[in-house]
Coordinates of C-alpha atoms in Angstrom, one line a residue:
M1 CA -7.7 -0.8 12.2
C2 CA -6.5 -4.4 12.6
R3 CA -4.9 -7.4 11.1
I4 CA -7.2 -10.2 10.1
Y5 CA -6.6 -13.8 9.1
G6 CA -8.4 -17.1 8.7
H7 CA -9.1 -20.3 6.7
F8 CA -12.1 -22.2 5.4
N9 CA -12.8 -25.8 4.4
A10 CA -9.5 -27.1 5.9
V11 CA -8.1 -28.3 9.2
V12 CA -5.5 -26.0 10.8
P13 CA -3.9 -26.9 14.2
P14 CA -4.2 -24.3 16.9
D15 CA -0.4 -23.8 17.1
D16 CA -0.4 -22.8 13.4
L17 CA -3.2 -20.3 13.9
A18 CA -1.3 -18.8 16.9
R19 CA 1.7 -18.5 14.7
V20 CA -0.3 -16.6 12.0
S21 CA -1.7 -14.3 14.6
E22 CA 1.7 -13.6 16.3
L23 CA 3.3 -12.6 12.9
Q24 CA 0.7 -9.8 12.6
R25 CA 0.7 -8.6 16.2
H26 CA 2.6 -5.4 15.4
G27 CA -0.5 -4.3 13.4
G28 CA -2.9 -5.1 16.2
P29 CA -1.3 -5.0 19.6
D30 CA -4.4 -4.1 21.6
Q31 CA -6.5 -7.3 21.5
Q32 CA -6.3 -10.7 19.8
G33 CA -9.4 -12.8 19.1
C34 CA -10.2 -15.8 17.0
S35 CA -13.4 -17.8 16.3
V36 CA -12.6 -21.4 15.4
G37 CA -14.6 -24.3 14.1
P38 CA -13.7 -27.8 12.9
T39 CA -12.8 -26.6 9.4
W40 CA -12.7 -22.8 9.7
S41 CA -11.2 -19.9 11.6
L42 CA -11.7 -16.1 11.7
G43 CA -9.0 -14.1 13.6
S44 CA -8.1 -10.5 14.3
N45 CA -5.3 -8.6 15.9
R46 CA -6.9 -5.3 16.9
L47 CA -5.4 -1.8 16.9
A48 CA -8.1 0.1 18.9
V49 CA -9.0 3.4 17.3
M50 CA -12.8 3.7 17.8
D51 CA -14.2 2.9 21.2
P52 CA -11.1 1.2 22.6
A53 CA -13.0 -0.4 25.5
G54 CA -15.5 -2.0 23.1
G55 CA -15.3 -3.4 19.6
R56 CA -13.9 -6.8 20.4
Q57 CA -13.3 -8.9 17.3
P58 CA -14.5 -11.2 15.8
Y59 CA -17.8 -9.3 15.8
R60 CA -20.8 -11.6 16.2
S61 CA -24.5 -11.2 15.3
G62 CA -27.2 -11.5 17.9
S63 CA -27.8 -15.2 17.0
G64 CA -24.0 -15.9 17.0
A65 CA -24.3 -17.4 13.5
V66 CA -22.5 -14.5 11.7
H67 CA -18.9 -13.8 12.5
V68 CA -17.0 -10.8 11.1
V69 CA -13.5 -9.4 11.2
L70 CA -12.4 -6.0 9.9
N71 CA -9.2 -4.4 8.9
G72 CA -9.8 -0.7 8.4
E73 CA -12.3 2.0 9.3
I74 CA -16.0 2.6 8.5
Y75 CA -16.4 6.3 8.4
N76 CA -20.2 6.3 8.1
H77 CA -20.8 3.9 11.0
A78 CA -22.9 6.3 13.0
E79 CA -25.4 6.8 10.2
L80 CA -25.5 3.0 9.6
R81 CA -25.9 2.3 13.3
A82 CA -28.9 4.7 13.5
R83 CA -30.5 3.0 10.5
L84 CA -30.0 -0.5 11.8
R85 CA -31.3 0.5 15.3
A86 CA -34.5 1.8 13.7
S87 CA -35.0 -1.7 12.2
G88 CA -34.6 -3.4 15.5
H89 CA -30.9 -4.1 15.9
R90 CA -29.2 -3.4 19.2
F91 CA -25.6 -2.4 19.8
T92 CA -23.6 -2.2 23.1
D93 CA -20.7 0.0 21.9
H94 CA -20.0 2.7 19.2
C95 CA -17.1 0.9 17.5
D96 CA -17.3 1.3 13.8
G97 CA -17.0 -2.4 13.0
S98 CA -19.7 -3.5 15.4
I99 CA -22.4 -2.7 12.9
L100 CA -21.1 -5.2 10.3
P101 CA -22.9 -8.4 11.4
A102 CA -26.2 -6.6 11.4
L103 CA -25.5 -4.9 8.1
Y104 CA -24.7 -8.2 6.5
E105 CA -27.8 -9.9 8.0
R106 CA -29.9 -7.1 6.5
Y107 CA -28.3 -6.7 3.0
G108 CA -26.4 -10.0 2.4
D109 CA -23.4 -9.7 0.1
A110 CA -24.5 -6.2 -0.9
F111 CA -23.7 -4.9 2.6
V112 CA -20.5 -3.4 1.3
D113 CA -22.5 -1.1 -1.0
H114 CA -23.5 0.8 2.1
L115 CA -20.0 1.4 3.4
D116 CA -17.9 4.5 3.3
G117 CA -14.4 3.7 4.4
M118 CA -11.2 1.7 3.8
Y119 CA -11.5 -2.0 4.6
A120 CA -10.7 -5.6 4.1
I121 CA -13.6 -7.6 5.6
A122 CA -14.2 -11.3 6.2
V123 CA -17.7 -12.6 7.0
L124 CA -18.3 -16.2 8.1
D125 CA -22.0 -17.1 7.7
L126 CA -23.0 -20.2 9.5
R127 CA -26.8 -19.7 9.3
A128 CA -27.3 -22.4 6.7
E129 CA -24.6 -24.0 4.5
P130 CA -21.4 -22.3 5.8
R131 CA -19.9 -19.7 3.5
L132 CA -17.0 -17.2 3.7
V133 CA -17.3 -13.7 2.2
L134 CA -14.3 -11.5 1.7
A135 CA -14.6 -7.8 0.6
T136 CA -12.1 -5.0 -0.2
D137 CA -12.7 -1.3 -0.5
H138 CA -12.9 0.7 -3.7
L139 CA -9.1 1.3 -4.0
G140 CA -7.6 -1.5 -2.1
M141 CA -6.4 0.7 0.8
K142 CA -6.5 -2.4 3.0
P143 CA -4.9 -5.3 1.2
L144 CA -6.0 -8.9 1.7
Y145 CA -3.7 -11.8 0.6
Y146 CA -5.0 -15.3 0.0
H147 CA -4.2 -18.8 -1.1
W148 CA -6.8 -20.9 -2.8
D149 CA -6.0 -24.6 -3.0
E150 CA -8.4 -25.5 -5.7
R151 CA -7.5 -29.2 -5.6
R152 CA -8.3 -29.5 -1.9
G153 CA -11.0 -26.9 -2.0
A154 CA -9.4 -24.9 0.8
L155 CA -8.9 -21.1 1.3
Y156 CA -6.4 -19.3 3.6
F157 CA -6.1 -15.5 4.0
S158 CA -4.4 -12.8 6.0
S159 CA -3.6 -9.1 5.9
E160 CA 0.2 -9.7 5.5
I161 CA 2.2 -12.1 3.4
P162 CA 4.5 -13.4 6.1
A163 CA 1.5 -14.4 8.2
L164 CA -0.1 -16.2 5.2
L165 CA 3.1 -18.2 4.7
A166 CA 2.8 -19.4 8.3
F167 CA 0.0 -21.7 7.1
P168 CA 1.9 -24.9 6.3
E169 CA -0.2 -25.4 3.2
V170 CA 1.0 -22.2 1.6
S171 CA 4.3 -22.5 -0.3
A172 CA 7.0 -19.8 -0.5
E173 CA 8.0 -20.8 -3.9
V174 CA 8.8 -17.9 -6.1
W175 CA 6.6 -16.9 -9.1
T176 CA 9.1 -17.3 -12.0
P177 CA 8.2 -14.1 -13.9
G178 CA 8.3 -12.2 -10.6
L179 CA 11.7 -10.5 -11.1
E180 CA 10.7 -9.2 -14.5
A181 CA 7.3 -8.0 -13.2
Y182 CA 9.0 -6.3 -10.3
L183 CA 11.6 -4.5 -12.4
A184 CA 8.9 -3.5 -14.9
S185 CA 6.8 -1.6 -12.4
K186 CA 8.8 -1.4 -9.1
T187 CA 6.4 -3.9 -7.5
P188 CA 4.1 -6.5 -9.1
F189 CA 0.8 -5.1 -10.4
G190 CA -2.5 -7.1 -10.4
E191 CA -3.5 -10.1 -8.3
Q192 CA -0.3 -12.2 -8.5
T193 CA 2.4 -11.6 -5.9
L194 CA 6.0 -12.7 -6.2
F195 CA 5.0 -15.9 -4.5
R196 CA 3.5 -18.5 -6.8
D197 CA 0.8 -19.6 -4.3
V198 CA -0.1 -16.1 -3.0
A199 CA -2.6 -13.7 -4.6
V200 CA -4.0 -10.4 -3.5
L201 CA -7.7 -9.5 -3.8
P202 CA -8.2 -6.6 -6.2
P203 CA -9.9 -3.4 -5.1
A204 CA -13.7 -3.3 -5.0
V205 CA -14.1 -7.0 -4.9
T206 CA -16.5 -9.3 -3.1
A207 CA -15.3 -12.9 -3.1
V208 CA -17.6 -15.8 -1.9
F209 CA -16.2 -19.2 -0.9
D210 CA -18.5 -22.1 -0.1
R211 CA -18.3 -25.6 1.4
A212 CA -18.0 -27.2 -2.0
G213 CA -14.6 -25.4 -2.5
R214 CA -15.8 -23.0 -5.1
L215 CA -14.5 -19.4 -5.1
R216 CA -16.5 -16.8 -6.9
V217 CA -14.9 -13.3 -7.2
R218 CA -17.1 -10.4 -8.3
R219 CA -15.8 -7.0 -9.1
R220 CA -18.3 -4.4 -7.8
P221 CA -19.3 -1.7 -10.3
A222 CA -18.0 1.8 -9.5
P223 CA -20.6 4.2 -8.2
S224 CA -21.9 6.6 -10.8
P225 CA -19.6 9.6 -10.9
S226 CA -20.9 12.9 -9.9
P227 CA -21.4 15.4 -12.7
A228 CA -18.4 17.7 -13.1
P229 CA -19.1 21.1 -11.5
E230 CA -19.4 24.3 -13.5
T231 CA -16.0 25.9 -14.2
G232 CA -16.5 28.9 -12.0
S233 CA -17.4 26.8 -9.0
R234 CA -14.6 24.3 -9.3
P235 CA -12.0 25.6 -6.8
D236 CA -14.6 26.4 -4.2
G237 CA -16.4 23.2 -4.8
L238 CA -13.3 21.0 -4.6
R239 CA -12.0 22.9 -1.5
A240 CA -15.4 22.4 0.3
L241 CA -15.4 18.7 -0.7
L242 CA -11.9 18.1 0.6
H243 CA -12.7 20.0 3.8
R244 CA -15.7 17.7 4.4
E245 CA -13.7 14.6 3.9
V246 CA -10.8 15.7 6.0
D247 CA -13.2 16.6 8.8
A248 CA -14.9 13.2 8.5
L249 CA -11.5 11.4 8.8
L250 CA -10.6 13.3 12.0
E251 CA -13.0 11.2 14.1
A252 CA -10.9 9.0 16.4
D253 CA -10.9 8.0 20.1
V254 CA -7.0 8.1 20.1
P255 CA -4.4 10.8 19.4
L256 CA -4.2 11.8 15.7
A257 CA -1.4 13.6 13.7
S258 CA -0.6 14.6 10.2
I259 CA 2.3 13.8 7.8
T260 CA 3.6 16.9 6.1
S261 CA 6.3 16.5 3.4
G262 CA 6.1 20.2 2.4
G263 CA 4.5 19.4 -0.9
L264 CA 1.0 20.5 -2.1
D265 CA -1.0 17.4 -1.2
S266 CA 0.1 16.7 2.4
S267 CA 0.2 20.5 3.1
L268 CA -3.3 20.9 2.0
V269 CA -4.6 18.0 4.1
T270 CA -2.7 19.4 7.1
T271 CA -4.0 22.9 6.7
L272 CA -7.6 21.8 6.2
A273 CA -7.4 19.5 9.3
T274 CA -6.4 22.4 11.6
G275 CA -9.9 23.8 11.3
R276 CA -11.4 21.0 13.3
A277 CA -8.2 19.9 15.0
P278 CA -6.5 23.0 16.5
G279 CA -3.1 22.1 18.0
L280 CA -2.6 19.4 15.4
H281 CA 0.8 17.7 15.5
T282 CA 2.7 17.3 12.2
F283 CA 5.6 15.1 11.3
N284 CA 8.3 15.4 8.7
I285 CA 11.3 13.2 8.0
A286 CA 14.8 14.2 6.8
Y287 CA 18.3 12.7 6.9
T288 CA 21.1 13.9 9.1
G289 CA 23.6 15.9 7.1
S290 CA 23.2 17.9 4.0
W291 CA 21.5 16.2 1.1
P292 CA 19.8 17.1 -2.2
E293 CA 16.0 17.6 -2.2
D294 CA 15.7 18.2 1.5
E295 CA 12.2 19.4 2.1
R296 CA 12.2 20.2 5.8
H297 CA 12.1 24.0 5.3
F298 CA 8.9 23.7 3.3
A299 CA 7.3 21.4 5.9
R300 CA 8.3 23.9 8.6
L301 CA 6.8 26.7 6.6
V302 CA 3.5 24.9 6.3
S303 CA 3.5 24.1 10.0
D304 CA 4.1 27.7 10.9
H305 CA 1.4 28.9 8.5
A306 CA -1.2 26.4 9.8
G307 CA -0.2 26.7 13.5
T308 CA 0.6 23.1 14.1
A309 CA 3.0 21.5 16.6
Y310 CA 5.9 20.5 14.3
H311 CA 8.1 17.4 14.8
Q312 CA 11.2 17.1 12.7
V313 CA 12.3 13.4 12.5
E314 CA 15.9 12.7 11.5
L315 CA 17.3 9.4 10.3
D316 CA 21.1 8.7 10.0
P317 CA 21.9 7.3 6.6
K318 CA 24.3 4.9 8.4
E319 CA 21.2 3.1 9.7
L320 CA 20.0 2.1 6.3
P321 CA 21.6 -1.4 6.2
D322 CA 19.9 -2.1 9.6
L323 CA 16.5 -0.7 8.6
L324 CA 16.1 -2.1 5.1
P325 CA 15.7 -5.8 6.0
R326 CA 12.9 -4.8 8.4
V327 CA 11.2 -2.8 5.7
V328 CA 11.4 -5.6 3.2
W329 CA 10.0 -8.1 5.8
H330 CA 7.0 -6.0 6.6
L331 CA 6.2 -5.4 2.9
G332 CA 6.3 -9.1 2.2
Q333 CA 7.5 -8.6 -1.4
P334 CA 9.8 -6.2 -3.0
N335 CA 8.9 -2.5 -3.6
A336 CA 11.7 -0.6 -5.3
D337 CA 10.8 2.9 -4.1
P338 CA 13.4 4.2 -1.6
I339 CA 10.6 6.0 0.1
T340 CA 9.8 2.8 1.9
V341 CA 12.7 3.3 4.4
S342 CA 11.6 6.9 5.0
S343 CA 8.0 5.8 5.5
Y344 CA 8.9 3.0 7.9
A345 CA 11.1 5.4 10.0
L346 CA 8.6 8.2 10.0
F347 CA 5.7 6.1 11.2
A348 CA 7.9 4.6 13.9
A349 CA 8.5 8.1 15.1
V350 CA 4.8 9.0 15.0
R351 CA 4.0 6.0 17.2
E352 CA 6.8 6.7 19.6
A353 CA 5.5 10.2 20.0
G354 CA 2.2 8.8 21.2
F355 CA 0.0 9.0 18.0
T356 CA -2.1 6.1 16.7
V357 CA -3.7 7.8 13.6
A358 CA -2.0 9.8 10.9
L359 CA -3.4 11.7 7.9
T360 CA -1.4 11.7 4.6
G361 CA -1.8 13.2 1.1
D362 CA -1.3 9.9 -0.8
G363 CA -3.5 9.5 -3.9
A364 CA -3.7 13.1 -5.0
D365 CA -1.2 12.7 -7.9
E366 CA -3.1 9.7 -9.3
V367 CA -6.5 11.3 -9.0
F368 CA -5.7 14.8 -10.2
G369 CA -2.9 14.2 -12.6
G370 CA 0.3 15.1 -10.7
Y371 CA 3.0 13.0 -12.2
G372 CA 5.5 14.3 -14.8
R373 CA 5.0 11.0 -16.8
M374 CA 1.3 11.7 -17.0
R375 CA 2.0 15.1 -18.4
A376 CA 4.6 13.9 -20.9
A377 CA 2.3 11.1 -22.2
A378 CA -0.7 13.5 -22.5
E379 CA 1.4 16.1 -24.4
A380 CA 3.0 13.5 -26.6
A381 CA -0.4 12.0 -27.5
E382 CA -1.8 15.5 -28.3
R383 CA 1.1 16.0 -30.7
G384 CA 0.4 12.6 -32.3
G385 CA 3.7 11.2 -31.0
P386 CA 4.5 7.9 -29.2
W387 CA 3.4 7.9 -25.6
Y388 CA 2.6 4.3 -24.6
Q389 CA 6.0 2.7 -24.3
P390 CA 7.7 5.9 -22.9
Y391 CA 5.0 6.0 -20.2
L392 CA 5.6 2.4 -19.3
D393 CA 9.3 2.9 -19.2
E394 CA 8.8 5.7 -16.7
L395 CA 7.1 3.3 -14.4
A396 CA 9.9 0.8 -14.5
V397 CA 13.2 0.4 -12.7
L398 CA 14.8 0.1 -16.1
P399 CA 13.3 0.2 -19.6
A400 CA 12.5 -3.2 -21.1
A401 CA 15.7 -3.4 -23.3
R402 CA 18.0 -2.6 -20.4
R403 CA 16.2 -5.1 -18.1
G404 CA 16.8 -7.9 -20.5
R405 CA 20.6 -7.3 -20.3
L406 CA 20.5 -8.0 -16.6
Y407 CA 19.2 -11.6 -16.9
T408 CA 21.0 -14.9 -17.4
A409 CA 20.2 -16.9 -20.5
D410 CA 18.4 -19.5 -18.3
Y411 CA 16.1 -16.9 -16.7
A412 CA 15.4 -15.2 -20.0
A413 CA 14.3 -18.6 -21.4
A414 CA 12.2 -19.3 -18.3
L415 CA 10.4 -16.0 -18.8
G416 CA 9.3 -16.8 -22.3
A417 CA 6.5 -14.5 -23.5
A418 CA 5.0 -13.9 -20.0
P419 CA 3.8 -10.3 -19.8
A420 CA 5.5 -8.1 -17.2
L421 CA 2.2 -6.3 -16.5
P422 CA -1.4 -7.7 -16.5
A423 CA -2.5 -8.0 -20.1
S424 CA -6.0 -6.7 -19.4
A425 CA -4.5 -3.6 -17.7
T426 CA -2.2 -2.7 -20.6
E427 CA -4.9 -3.4 -23.2
A428 CA -7.2 -0.9 -21.5
L429 CA -4.3 1.6 -21.2
R430 CA -3.4 1.3 -24.9
S431 CA -6.8 1.4 -26.5
G432 CA -9.6 1.8 -23.9
P433 CA -12.3 4.4 -23.9
G434 CA -11.6 8.1 -23.2
T435 CA -8.7 10.4 -23.8
V436 CA -5.1 9.2 -23.2
L437 CA -5.1 11.1 -19.9
D438 CA -8.4 9.3 -18.9
R439 CA -6.8 5.9 -19.6
I440 CA -3.6 6.7 -17.8
T441 CA -5.6 8.0 -14.8
A442 CA -7.6 4.8 -14.8
F443 CA -4.4 2.7 -14.9
E444 CA -2.7 4.7 -12.2
I445 CA -5.8 4.5 -9.9
G446 CA -6.8 1.0 -10.6
H447 CA -3.4 -0.7 -10.8
R448 CA -0.4 1.3 -9.7
L449 CA -2.0 3.1 -6.7
P450 CA -3.1 -0.1 -4.9
A451 CA 0.1 -2.1 -5.6
Y452 CA 2.8 0.5 -5.4
H453 CA 1.5 3.1 -2.9
L454 CA -1.4 1.8 -0.8
R455 CA 0.1 -1.6 0.2
R456 CA 3.3 0.1 1.1
V457 CA 1.5 2.7 3.2
D458 CA -0.6 0.1 5.0
H459 CA 2.3 -2.3 5.8
L460 CA 4.8 0.3 6.9
S461 CA 2.5 2.2 9.0
M462 CA 1.0 -0.8 10.7
A463 CA 4.5 -2.1 11.3
S464 CA 4.5 0.5 14.1
S465 CA 0.8 0.2 15.0
V466 CA -0.2 3.4 13.2
E467 CA -3.4 3.8 11.2
V468 CA -3.1 6.0 8.1
R469 CA -6.1 7.8 6.7
L470 CA -6.2 9.1 3.1
P471 CA -8.6 11.9 2.3
F472 CA -7.6 12.0 -1.4
C473 CA -8.6 8.3 -1.7
Q474 CA -12.2 8.9 -0.4
Q475 CA -14.8 7.8 -3.0
S476 CA -16.3 11.3 -3.4
V477 CA -12.8 12.8 -4.1
V478 CA -11.9 10.2 -6.6
R479 CA -15.2 10.6 -8.4
H480 CA -14.7 14.3 -8.5
G481 CA -11.2 14.1 -9.8
V482 CA -11.8 11.5 -12.6
R483 CA -14.7 13.6 -14.0
L484 CA -12.6 16.7 -14.5
P485 CA -11.8 17.5 -18.1
D486 CA -8.1 17.1 -19.1
R487 CA -7.4 20.8 -19.0
E488 CA -8.3 20.9 -15.3
R489 CA -5.8 18.2 -14.5
I490 CA -2.9 18.8 -16.9
H491 CA -2.6 21.6 -19.4
G492 CA 0.0 24.1 -20.7
G493 CA 2.9 22.3 -18.9
S494 CA 1.1 22.4 -15.5
V495 CA -0.1 19.4 -13.4
K496 CA -2.9 19.1 -10.8
R497 CA -4.4 22.4 -12.0
A498 CA -7.7 21.9 -10.2
L499 CA -6.0 21.0 -6.9
Y500 CA -3.6 24.0 -7.1
D501 CA -6.5 26.3 -7.8
A502 CA -8.3 24.9 -4.7
A503 CA -5.3 25.4 -2.5
R504 CA -4.7 29.1 -3.5
G505 CA -5.2 31.3 -0.4
L506 CA -4.8 28.3 1.9
L507 CA -1.1 27.5 1.5
P508 CA 2.0 29.8 1.4
D509 CA 2.9 31.0 -2.1
A510 CA 6.3 29.3 -1.7
V511 CA 4.7 25.9 -1.4
L512 CA 2.4 26.5 -4.4
A513 CA 5.3 27.8 -6.5
R514 CA 7.9 25.1 -5.7
E515 CA 8.9 22.3 -8.1
K516 CA 7.4 18.9 -7.4
Q517 CA 9.9 16.5 -6.0
P518 CA 9.6 12.9 -4.6
F519 CA 9.2 12.4 -0.9
T520 CA 12.1 9.9 -0.7
L521 CA 15.7 9.5 0.2
P522 CA 18.7 10.7 -2.0
I523 CA 20.0 7.3 -2.9
A524 CA 22.2 8.6 -5.8
A525 CA 24.3 10.4 -3.2
M526 CA 24.1 7.7 -0.5
L527 CA 24.7 4.7 -2.8
T528 CA 28.4 5.7 -3.6
P529 CA 31.7 4.3 -2.5
G530 CA 32.5 5.1 1.1
W531 CA 29.0 5.0 2.4
P532 CA 27.6 2.0 4.4
L533 CA 24.8 1.5 1.9
W534 CA 27.4 0.9 -0.9
D535 CA 29.2 -1.8 1.0
Y536 CA 26.0 -3.4 2.0
A537 CA 24.8 -3.6 -1.6
R538 CA 28.1 -4.9 -2.8
D539 CA 28.0 -7.7 -0.2
L540 CA 24.4 -8.7 -1.0
L541 CA 24.9 -8.5 -4.8
A542 CA 28.2 -10.4 -4.8
T543 CA 29.0 -12.6 -7.7
D544 CA 28.8 -15.9 -5.8
R545 CA 25.3 -15.1 -4.4
L546 CA 23.9 -14.1 -7.8
R547 CA 25.3 -17.3 -9.4
R548 CA 23.5 -19.4 -6.9
T549 CA 20.1 -18.0 -7.8
G550 CA 20.6 -18.0 -11.5
E551 CA 18.4 -15.0 -12.4
L552 CA 20.8 -12.1 -12.6
D553 CA 24.0 -11.9 -14.7
P554 CA 26.8 -11.1 -12.2
G555 CA 28.7 -9.3 -14.9
A556 CA 25.8 -7.0 -15.7
V557 CA 25.3 -6.1 -12.1
D558 CA 29.0 -5.4 -11.7
R559 CA 28.8 -3.0 -14.6
L560 CA 26.0 -1.1 -12.8
F561 CA 28.3 -0.7 -9.7
A562 CA 31.1 0.5 -12.0
D563 CA 28.9 3.0 -13.7
Q564 CA 27.6 4.3 -10.4
A565 CA 31.1 4.7 -8.9
A566 CA 32.3 6.6 -12.0
R567 CA 29.2 8.6 -12.8
P568 CA 26.6 8.6 -10.0
S569 CA 23.1 9.0 -11.3
N570 CA 19.5 8.5 -10.0
A571 CA 18.8 5.9 -12.7
T572 CA 21.7 3.6 -11.9
A573 CA 21.3 4.1 -8.2
L574 CA 17.6 3.1 -8.4
A575 CA 18.6 -0.1 -10.4
L576 CA 21.1 -1.1 -7.7
W577 CA 18.7 -0.3 -4.9
A578 CA 15.9 -2.4 -6.6
L579 CA 18.2 -5.4 -7.0
L580 CA 19.4 -5.0 -3.4
V581 CA 15.8 -5.0 -2.2
Y582 CA 15.0 -8.1 -4.3
E583 CA 18.0 -10.0 -2.9
I584 CA 17.1 -9.1 0.7
W585 CA 13.5 -10.4 0.0
R586 CA 14.7 -13.6 -1.6
E587 CA 17.0 -14.4 1.2
Q588 CA 14.5 -13.6 4.0
F589 CA 11.8 -15.7 2.6
G590 CA 13.9 -18.5 1.1
A591 CA 12.3 -17.9 -2.3
A592 CA 14.3 -20.0 -4.7
P593 CA 13.7 -19.3 -8.4
T594 CA 12.7 -22.3 -10.5
V595 CA 15.4 -21.7 -13.0
T596 CA 18.0 -23.1 -10.6
P597 CA 18.3 -26.5 -8.9
T598 CA 18.4 -25.0 -5.5
A599 CA 15.4 -26.2 -3.5
A600 CA 13.3 -23.6 -1.7
R601 CA 13.7 -23.6 2.1
T602 CA 10.6 -24.5 4.1
V603 CA 8.1 -22.0 5.1
A604 CA 8.4 -22.9 8.7
T605 CA 12.1 -22.0 8.7
T606 CA 11.8 -18.7 6.9
V607 CA 8.7 -17.3 8.7
G608 CA 10.3 -18.2 12.0
R609 CA 13.3 -16.1 11.4
T610 CA 13.6 -13.0 13.6
V611 CA 14.5 -9.9 11.8
P612 CA 17.3 -8.2 13.8
P613 CA 16.2 -5.0 15.6
A614 CA 17.3 -1.7 14.3
R615 CA 17.8 1.6 15.9
G616 CA 15.0 4.0 15.1
P617 CA 14.8 7.6 13.9
R618 CA 15.1 10.6 16.2
D619 CA 12.4 13.2 16.7
V620 CA 14.8 16.2 17.0
A621 CA 12.3 19.0 17.2
S622 CA 8.8 19.3 18.6

């Protein structure tokens, strides 16, 4: 696992490259390396997981003409290494990424078709006319941001947005529809970020950039899905599949732990992992005091049942105003889910306890149909009722009509008819092939999962130099899940039916019988008068600040505060939280909306700002 960066067909001074690297050092503290030519660079900050003594990046071919950097893990590296050795290639270590130059030399751009893993890869091929190849994994587990200056024919890329903005040629100007896109889906979906000049490569993409300044982006076809198993074998077959994938993801040359919220998904991963990793350490996070939806007793129950070493991490709610700016900085753009703070604090505790790799249960809800909104939409469609707009409203911070009331007239006019979500995605959702549940699943996996979940997990774990591995996001598991008939995912008011069936007998009955609840923090209770988070939000969303930016109507925001003070609710608290996160982001990066005369501050100033340190969570029980 690493952070990568580089440029092609441009001249970048060494000091600027050093700045880019330094801004990602938290994600790769073990070794820094950079190959540099007159008009290109390829750099890496390495977090050593496989063969810590070897695996120095950039990796190079035997001829020295192919340079590669990798962010991620290649799980089938041993098999590929054996195949390449048989054809004459030689390797001096067993690091997973060391195989990539030889694999590229043998298969060209199709080298990624042979990979099982999570990755963002950059290949610089200098054998003939120089070319740069960028590739992402099938779900976008390892994000890669880029800026293509079409006029100058130059490309810049990095694993994190703040580092990309350190290239002087990349502007921090805000994308005008960004606020609406953010509030419509809690973080922007698709390739566009909230920065006008910054895009993110989609999942399953191979992009080729040549000396002529042409960028060709090709979406790789999904592997043919495996046939759905016979009904009688489904629980055993799925259980065996998950066991194989969890076992494969346990390979590491550094200490490994598991995250256990106490829900089905993470509990199942943890329990399966103990077969090959006895003495596994598990981590759960909760907040000091007594709060609604506290899950620690379920997490402890799973730990006792599986025989793991349990770590209870506690975070004081008074720390939220200190932590939130750090969370927003590492994300690079707003994400409205309050789980971001929990995730950041939890991974910091994992690293502090001495662990470099953590397994999680992310992705199961998308693949197996675990969300209430998916059930509601599927049931509404079955009755012939409306499902499309109610489903989209469930994804949003606020439904479309209520969002519009927050905006100033100038911002509403600047938005025009720009869609809040990528049009191609919503068209496929509304009228694509398959059942309504098929289309929703494809939308969740293809758009929401990469943008809303996977980038968050990647950035907030790597902020503390922790690599997260995701068994439910493995290609074989995804193929299995999407091939299940609707009734095996959602039926009769139940969700994730196939996964629950596979877990029976492995998990305590209390875990299987409990109501699903989000792994997050109780902001409806914390975002009330008298708590530090309330005062912090009032200060950041003050009338004079909002008037300067010109996007949000101060009166409408004040009414949200008044409603929350009089009648605290999750919906109003989430709206205030989302606006608070957006304002922190806007101030950190100097992103000035184009609807106001305020000029955006320079990138050099904003990326040079030091985010104040915050006290971390406590591991109160081991």
